XYZ file of C-alpha atoms in Angstrom:
358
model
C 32.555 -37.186 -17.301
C 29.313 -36.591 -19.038
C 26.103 -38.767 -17.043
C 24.270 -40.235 -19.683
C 20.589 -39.179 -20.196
C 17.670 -41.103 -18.040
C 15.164 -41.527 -21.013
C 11.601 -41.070 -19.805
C 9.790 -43.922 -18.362
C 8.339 -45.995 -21.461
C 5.349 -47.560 -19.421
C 4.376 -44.412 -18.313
C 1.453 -42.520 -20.224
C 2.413 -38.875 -20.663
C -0.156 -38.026 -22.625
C -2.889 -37.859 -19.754
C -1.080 -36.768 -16.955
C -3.528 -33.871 -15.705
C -2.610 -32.197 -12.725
C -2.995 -34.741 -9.902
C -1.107 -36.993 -7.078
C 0.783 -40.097 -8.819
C 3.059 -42.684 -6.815
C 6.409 -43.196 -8.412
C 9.759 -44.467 -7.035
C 10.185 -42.503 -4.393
C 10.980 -39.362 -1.619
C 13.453 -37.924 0.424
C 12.717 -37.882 4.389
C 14.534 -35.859 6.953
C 13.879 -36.046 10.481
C 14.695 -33.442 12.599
C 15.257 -33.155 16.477
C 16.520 -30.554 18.972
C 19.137 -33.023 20.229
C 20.376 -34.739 16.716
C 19.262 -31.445 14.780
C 18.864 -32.439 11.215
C 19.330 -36.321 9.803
C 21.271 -37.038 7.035
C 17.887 -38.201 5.014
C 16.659 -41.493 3.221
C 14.515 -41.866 0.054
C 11.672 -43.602 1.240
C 9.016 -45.740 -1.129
C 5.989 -45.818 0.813
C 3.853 -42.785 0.569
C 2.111 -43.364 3.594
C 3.622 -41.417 6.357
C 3.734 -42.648 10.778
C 2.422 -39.569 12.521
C 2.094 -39.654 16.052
C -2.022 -38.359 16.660
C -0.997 -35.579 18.776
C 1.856 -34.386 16.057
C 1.289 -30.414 16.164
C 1.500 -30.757 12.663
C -2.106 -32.872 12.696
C -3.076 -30.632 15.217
C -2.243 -27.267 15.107
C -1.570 -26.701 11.490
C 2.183 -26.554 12.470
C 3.255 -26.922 8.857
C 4.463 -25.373 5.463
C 5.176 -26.411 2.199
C 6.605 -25.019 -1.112
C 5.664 -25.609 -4.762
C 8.434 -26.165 -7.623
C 8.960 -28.215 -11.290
C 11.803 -29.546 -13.227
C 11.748 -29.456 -16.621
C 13.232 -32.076 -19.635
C 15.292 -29.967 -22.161
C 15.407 -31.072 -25.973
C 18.285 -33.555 -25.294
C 16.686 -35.345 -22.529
C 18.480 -33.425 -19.741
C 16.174 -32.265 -16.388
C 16.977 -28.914 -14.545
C 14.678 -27.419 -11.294
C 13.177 -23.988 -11.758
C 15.255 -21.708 -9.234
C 15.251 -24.119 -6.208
C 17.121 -21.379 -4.413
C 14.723 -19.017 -4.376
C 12.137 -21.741 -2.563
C 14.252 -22.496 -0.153
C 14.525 -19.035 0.822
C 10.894 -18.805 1.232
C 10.685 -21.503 3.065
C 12.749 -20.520 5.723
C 10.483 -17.456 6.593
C 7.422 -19.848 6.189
C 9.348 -21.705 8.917
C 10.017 -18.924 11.306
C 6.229 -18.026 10.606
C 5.649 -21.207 12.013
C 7.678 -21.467 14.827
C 9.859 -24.264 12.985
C 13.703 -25.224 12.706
C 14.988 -23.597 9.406
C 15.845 -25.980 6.731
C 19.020 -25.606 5.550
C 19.511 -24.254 1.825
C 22.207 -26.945 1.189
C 19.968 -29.612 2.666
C 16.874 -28.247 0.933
C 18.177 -28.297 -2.751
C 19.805 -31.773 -1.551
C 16.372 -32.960 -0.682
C 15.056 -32.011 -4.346
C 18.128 -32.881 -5.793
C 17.625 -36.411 -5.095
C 14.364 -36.326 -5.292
C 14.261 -35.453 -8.927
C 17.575 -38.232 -9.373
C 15.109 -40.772 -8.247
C 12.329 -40.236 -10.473
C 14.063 -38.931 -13.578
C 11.954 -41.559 -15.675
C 8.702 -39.640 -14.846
C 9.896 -36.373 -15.552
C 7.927 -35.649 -19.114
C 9.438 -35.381 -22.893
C 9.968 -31.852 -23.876
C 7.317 -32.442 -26.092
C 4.232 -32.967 -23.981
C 4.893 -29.490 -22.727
C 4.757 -31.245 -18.599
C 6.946 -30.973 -15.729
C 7.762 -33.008 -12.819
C 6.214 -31.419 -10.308
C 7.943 -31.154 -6.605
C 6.241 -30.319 -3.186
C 8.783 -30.318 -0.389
C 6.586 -30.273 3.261
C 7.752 -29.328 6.808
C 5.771 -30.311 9.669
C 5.105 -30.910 13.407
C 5.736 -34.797 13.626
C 6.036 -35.024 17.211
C 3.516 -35.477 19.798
C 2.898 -31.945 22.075
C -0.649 -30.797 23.365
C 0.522 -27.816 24.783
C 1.119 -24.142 22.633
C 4.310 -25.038 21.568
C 7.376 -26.230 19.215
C 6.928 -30.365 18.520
C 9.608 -31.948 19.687
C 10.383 -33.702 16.229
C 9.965 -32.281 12.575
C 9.493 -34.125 10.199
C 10.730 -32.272 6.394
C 9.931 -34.480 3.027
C 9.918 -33.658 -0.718
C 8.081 -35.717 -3.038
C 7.098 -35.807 -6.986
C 4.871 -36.388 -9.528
C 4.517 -36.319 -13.046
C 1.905 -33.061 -14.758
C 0.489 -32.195 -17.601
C 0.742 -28.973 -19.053
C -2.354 -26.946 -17.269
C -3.622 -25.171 -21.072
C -4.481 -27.991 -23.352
C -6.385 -26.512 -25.521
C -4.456 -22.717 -25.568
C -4.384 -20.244 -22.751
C -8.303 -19.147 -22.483
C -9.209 -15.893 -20.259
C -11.657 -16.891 -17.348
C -13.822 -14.928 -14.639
C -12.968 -14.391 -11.290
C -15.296 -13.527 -8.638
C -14.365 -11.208 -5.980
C -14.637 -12.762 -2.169
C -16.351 -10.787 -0.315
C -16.664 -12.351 2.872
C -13.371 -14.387 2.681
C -10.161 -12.541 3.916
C -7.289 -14.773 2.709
C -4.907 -12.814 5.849
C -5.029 -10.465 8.302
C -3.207 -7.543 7.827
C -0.299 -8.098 10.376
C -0.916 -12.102 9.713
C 0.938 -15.197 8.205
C 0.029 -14.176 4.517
C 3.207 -13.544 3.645
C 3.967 -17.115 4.167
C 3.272 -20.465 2.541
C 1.406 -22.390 5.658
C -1.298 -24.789 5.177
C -3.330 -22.631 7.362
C -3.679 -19.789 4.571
C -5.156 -22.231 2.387
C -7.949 -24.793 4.037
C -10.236 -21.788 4.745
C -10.545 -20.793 1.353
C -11.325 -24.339 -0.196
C -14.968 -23.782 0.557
C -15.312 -20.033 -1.307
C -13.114 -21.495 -3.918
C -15.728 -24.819 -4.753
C -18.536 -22.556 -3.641
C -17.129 -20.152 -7.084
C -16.381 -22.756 -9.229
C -20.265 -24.028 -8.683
C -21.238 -20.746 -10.143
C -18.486 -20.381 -12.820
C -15.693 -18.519 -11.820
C -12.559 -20.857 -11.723
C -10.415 -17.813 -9.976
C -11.510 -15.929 -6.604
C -9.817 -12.763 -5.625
C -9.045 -11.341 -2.547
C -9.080 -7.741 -1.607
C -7.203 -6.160 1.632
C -8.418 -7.206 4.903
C -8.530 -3.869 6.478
C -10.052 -1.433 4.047
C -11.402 -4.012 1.013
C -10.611 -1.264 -1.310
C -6.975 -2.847 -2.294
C -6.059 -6.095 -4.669
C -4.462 -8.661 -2.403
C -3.905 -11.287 -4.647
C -5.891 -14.391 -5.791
C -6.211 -17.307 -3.325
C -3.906 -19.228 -5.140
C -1.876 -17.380 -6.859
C -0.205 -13.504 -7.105
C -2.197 -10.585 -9.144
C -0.222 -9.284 -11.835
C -1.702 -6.770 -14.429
C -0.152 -4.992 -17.614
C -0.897 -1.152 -18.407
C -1.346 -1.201 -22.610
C 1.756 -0.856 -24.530
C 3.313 2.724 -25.732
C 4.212 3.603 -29.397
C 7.598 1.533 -28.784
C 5.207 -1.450 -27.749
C 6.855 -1.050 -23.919
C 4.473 -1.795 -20.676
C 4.435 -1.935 -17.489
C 4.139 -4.476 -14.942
C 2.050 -3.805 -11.960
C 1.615 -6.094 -8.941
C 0.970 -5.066 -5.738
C 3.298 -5.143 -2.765
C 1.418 -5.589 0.218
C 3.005 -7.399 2.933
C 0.365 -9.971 3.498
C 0.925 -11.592 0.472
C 3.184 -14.690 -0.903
C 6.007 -13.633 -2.703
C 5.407 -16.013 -5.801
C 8.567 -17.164 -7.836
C 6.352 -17.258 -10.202
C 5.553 -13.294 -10.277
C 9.438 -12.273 -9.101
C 10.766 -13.959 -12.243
C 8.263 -12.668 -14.557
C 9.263 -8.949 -13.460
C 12.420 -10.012 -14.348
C 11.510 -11.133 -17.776
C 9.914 -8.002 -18.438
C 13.034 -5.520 -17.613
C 14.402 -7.946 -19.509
C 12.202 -6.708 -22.798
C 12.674 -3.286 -21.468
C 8.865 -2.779 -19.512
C 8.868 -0.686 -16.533
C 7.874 -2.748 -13.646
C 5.949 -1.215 -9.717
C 5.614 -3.435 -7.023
C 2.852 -0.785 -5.926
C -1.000 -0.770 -3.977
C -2.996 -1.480 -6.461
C -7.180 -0.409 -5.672
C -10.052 -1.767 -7.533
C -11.171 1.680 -8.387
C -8.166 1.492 -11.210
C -9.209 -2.002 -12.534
C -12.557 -0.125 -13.132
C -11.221 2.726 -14.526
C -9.612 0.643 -17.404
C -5.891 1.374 -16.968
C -4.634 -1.661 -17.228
C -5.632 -3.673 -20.654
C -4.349 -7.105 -19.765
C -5.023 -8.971 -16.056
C -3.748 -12.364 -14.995
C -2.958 -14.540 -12.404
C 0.476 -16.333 -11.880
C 1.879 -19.404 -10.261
C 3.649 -22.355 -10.639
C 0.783 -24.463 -11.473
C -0.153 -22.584 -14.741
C 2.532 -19.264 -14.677
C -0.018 -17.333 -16.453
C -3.854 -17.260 -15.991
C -5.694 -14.520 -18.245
C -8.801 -12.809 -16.272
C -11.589 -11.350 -18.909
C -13.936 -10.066 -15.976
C -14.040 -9.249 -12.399
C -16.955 -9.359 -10.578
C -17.811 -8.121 -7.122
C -21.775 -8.626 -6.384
C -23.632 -7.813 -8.760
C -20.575 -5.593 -10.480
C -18.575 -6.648 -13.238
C -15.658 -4.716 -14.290
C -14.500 -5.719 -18.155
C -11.080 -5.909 -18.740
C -10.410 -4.216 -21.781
C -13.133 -4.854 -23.518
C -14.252 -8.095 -21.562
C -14.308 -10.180 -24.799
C -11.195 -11.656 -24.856
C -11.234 -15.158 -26.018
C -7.274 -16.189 -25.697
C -4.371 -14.833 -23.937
C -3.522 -10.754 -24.417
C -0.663 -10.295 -26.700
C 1.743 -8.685 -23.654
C 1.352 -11.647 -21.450
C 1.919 -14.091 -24.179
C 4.976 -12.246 -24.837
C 6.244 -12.771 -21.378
C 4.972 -16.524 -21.092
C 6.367 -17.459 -24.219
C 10.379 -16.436 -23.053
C 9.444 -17.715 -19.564
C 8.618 -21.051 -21.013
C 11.103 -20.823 -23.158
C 13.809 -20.388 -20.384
C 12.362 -23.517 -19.043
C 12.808 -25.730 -22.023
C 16.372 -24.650 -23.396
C 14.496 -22.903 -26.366
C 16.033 -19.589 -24.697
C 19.449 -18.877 -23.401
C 18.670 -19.123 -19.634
C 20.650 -15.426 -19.057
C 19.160 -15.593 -15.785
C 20.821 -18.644 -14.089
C 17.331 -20.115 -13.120
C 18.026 -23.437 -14.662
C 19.481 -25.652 -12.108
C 21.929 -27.462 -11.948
C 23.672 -25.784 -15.522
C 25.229 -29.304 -17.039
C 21.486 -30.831 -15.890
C 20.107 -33.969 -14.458
């Protein structure tokens, strides 16, 4: 039997939904303890969380969290955006922190019916937004020592967002952090802790003051090599051969996050038949103009277009540094990654979960 269609909310105002915290009906809450292991969970209402003050979580930074939408199809029906490949992640963010491993069953479960509860807030196709979900692990019970809390607490809650371009996809600046290493090079970049973030919030407002929305982060040891942005994963295209073919280039240090994002836009492009390296990439190639087309990716926005580096008083161009929207290689690969997450394309992939929808 077919479930009928939850219509979005009709009190709701989609059309200024920004990218921001909203309350809505609800979250799922697990509980987990070394005796009782995991609980069977319970979609809580109030958003305000009882954390013991000596949580490990509150004090340590014993914590990790993932990033994830769900999208509204043309007939109303919501699927999540590969929540497999999160909760994968999210295990070795676990481990990274010395936490229990969440169970892939009972992580889908806990975005499952997190999504079932707020299906009225997930956006009409047409405002081009996205429910977006942020399941969180952390230390919930009390422990001053160096150690495992005694209680975890895991929850994943919702809210409605806007589509991040408004206006088009424009290229923007990014300024090169100098004296900001996002990880160390045998440290936790790899995974998606809290930790890798709150030092960078200062750089990050620090650049935005002097107009560079993106900051970019070069290898700890050597600053010679692209790490990746502080919010997102480098990706850059070489220009496009007489059949039109790229290729791909990120790099593949191990210090970095391995975005979903990034992993299923190198899919999309074997899928149009572009060669893809998961290489080192140096700055001394950005500045020698081999690539024509730079961007950052992530959930948040999938693609941002970069127009200029600049490192100091440096500024490398890319291509010619004049770009005012979106190269015409990238906007090939948002446009079928977009349109995988709509139902305008045949999902070949299998991203689009669950297949019959929400």
């Amino acid at each position: 039997m077919v479930k009928p269609v939850t219509p979005p909310s009709s009190t709701f105002d989609f059309s200024s939904m920004g990218f921001q915290y909203r309350d809505i009906n609800g979250f799922m809450k697990y509980v987990w303890t070394e005796e009782s292991g995991w609980s069977a969970g319970s979609l809580e209402t109030d958003p305000l969380l009882k954390v013991h003050m000596c949580a490990t979580g509150l004090n340590y930074g014993q914590q990790c969290f993932e990033g994830m939408k769900a999208f509204r199809d043309g007939e109303g029906r919501v699927r999540i955006f590969r929540p497999y490949v999160n909760a994968a992640r999210m295990v070795l963010s676990a481990e990274k922190g010395f936490m229990p491993a969440i169970p892939e069953d009972l992580f889908v479960e806990g975005v499952r019916r997190t999504v079932e509860a707020n299906l009225e807030y997930v956006p009409p196709k047409e405002t081009d937004g996205s429910l977006y979900i942020r399941p969180l692990l952390f230390g919930s019970g009390p422990f001053i020592g160096m150690g495992a809390a005694p209680e975890f607490t895991f929850v994943v809650f919702a809210m409605p967002v806007g589509s991040f371009y408004t206006g088009g996809i424009e290229p923007v600046d990014s300024l090169i952090l100098e004296d900001c290493d996002r990880s160390a090079p045998f440290g936790t970049g790899a995974a998606k802790l809290g930790g890798n973030y709150a030092p960078t919030f200062g750089p990050i407002m620090k650049a935005k003051k002097m107009g560079y929305p993106l900051t970019l982060h070069l290898d700890a040891k050597t600053h010679t090599f692209i790490d990746e942005f502080s919010t997102s994963n480098f990706v850059a295209l070489t220009p496009a051969d007489a059949d039109g073919k790229r290729t791909f280039v990120t790099p593949n240090s191990h210090t970095i996050l391995r975005s979903v994002t990034r992993l299923s836009l190198e899919d999309v492009a074997e899928k149009l038949g572009w060669k893809v390296e998961e290489r080192a990439v140096s700055l001394e190639e950005i500045e020698q103009g081999k690539f024509d087309e730079v961007a950052a990716c992530g959930t948040a926005a999938i693609i941002t277009p970069v127009r200029k580096i600049v490192q100091g008083e440096k500024q490398i161009l890319i291509g010619k540094g004049d770009q005012t929207k979106i190269g015409p290689g990238f906007e090939k690969l948002y446009n079928e990654y977009r349109g995988i997450q709509t139902g305008d394309i045949k999902d070949t992939f299998g991203w689009m979960w669950p297949a019959e929808g929400l």
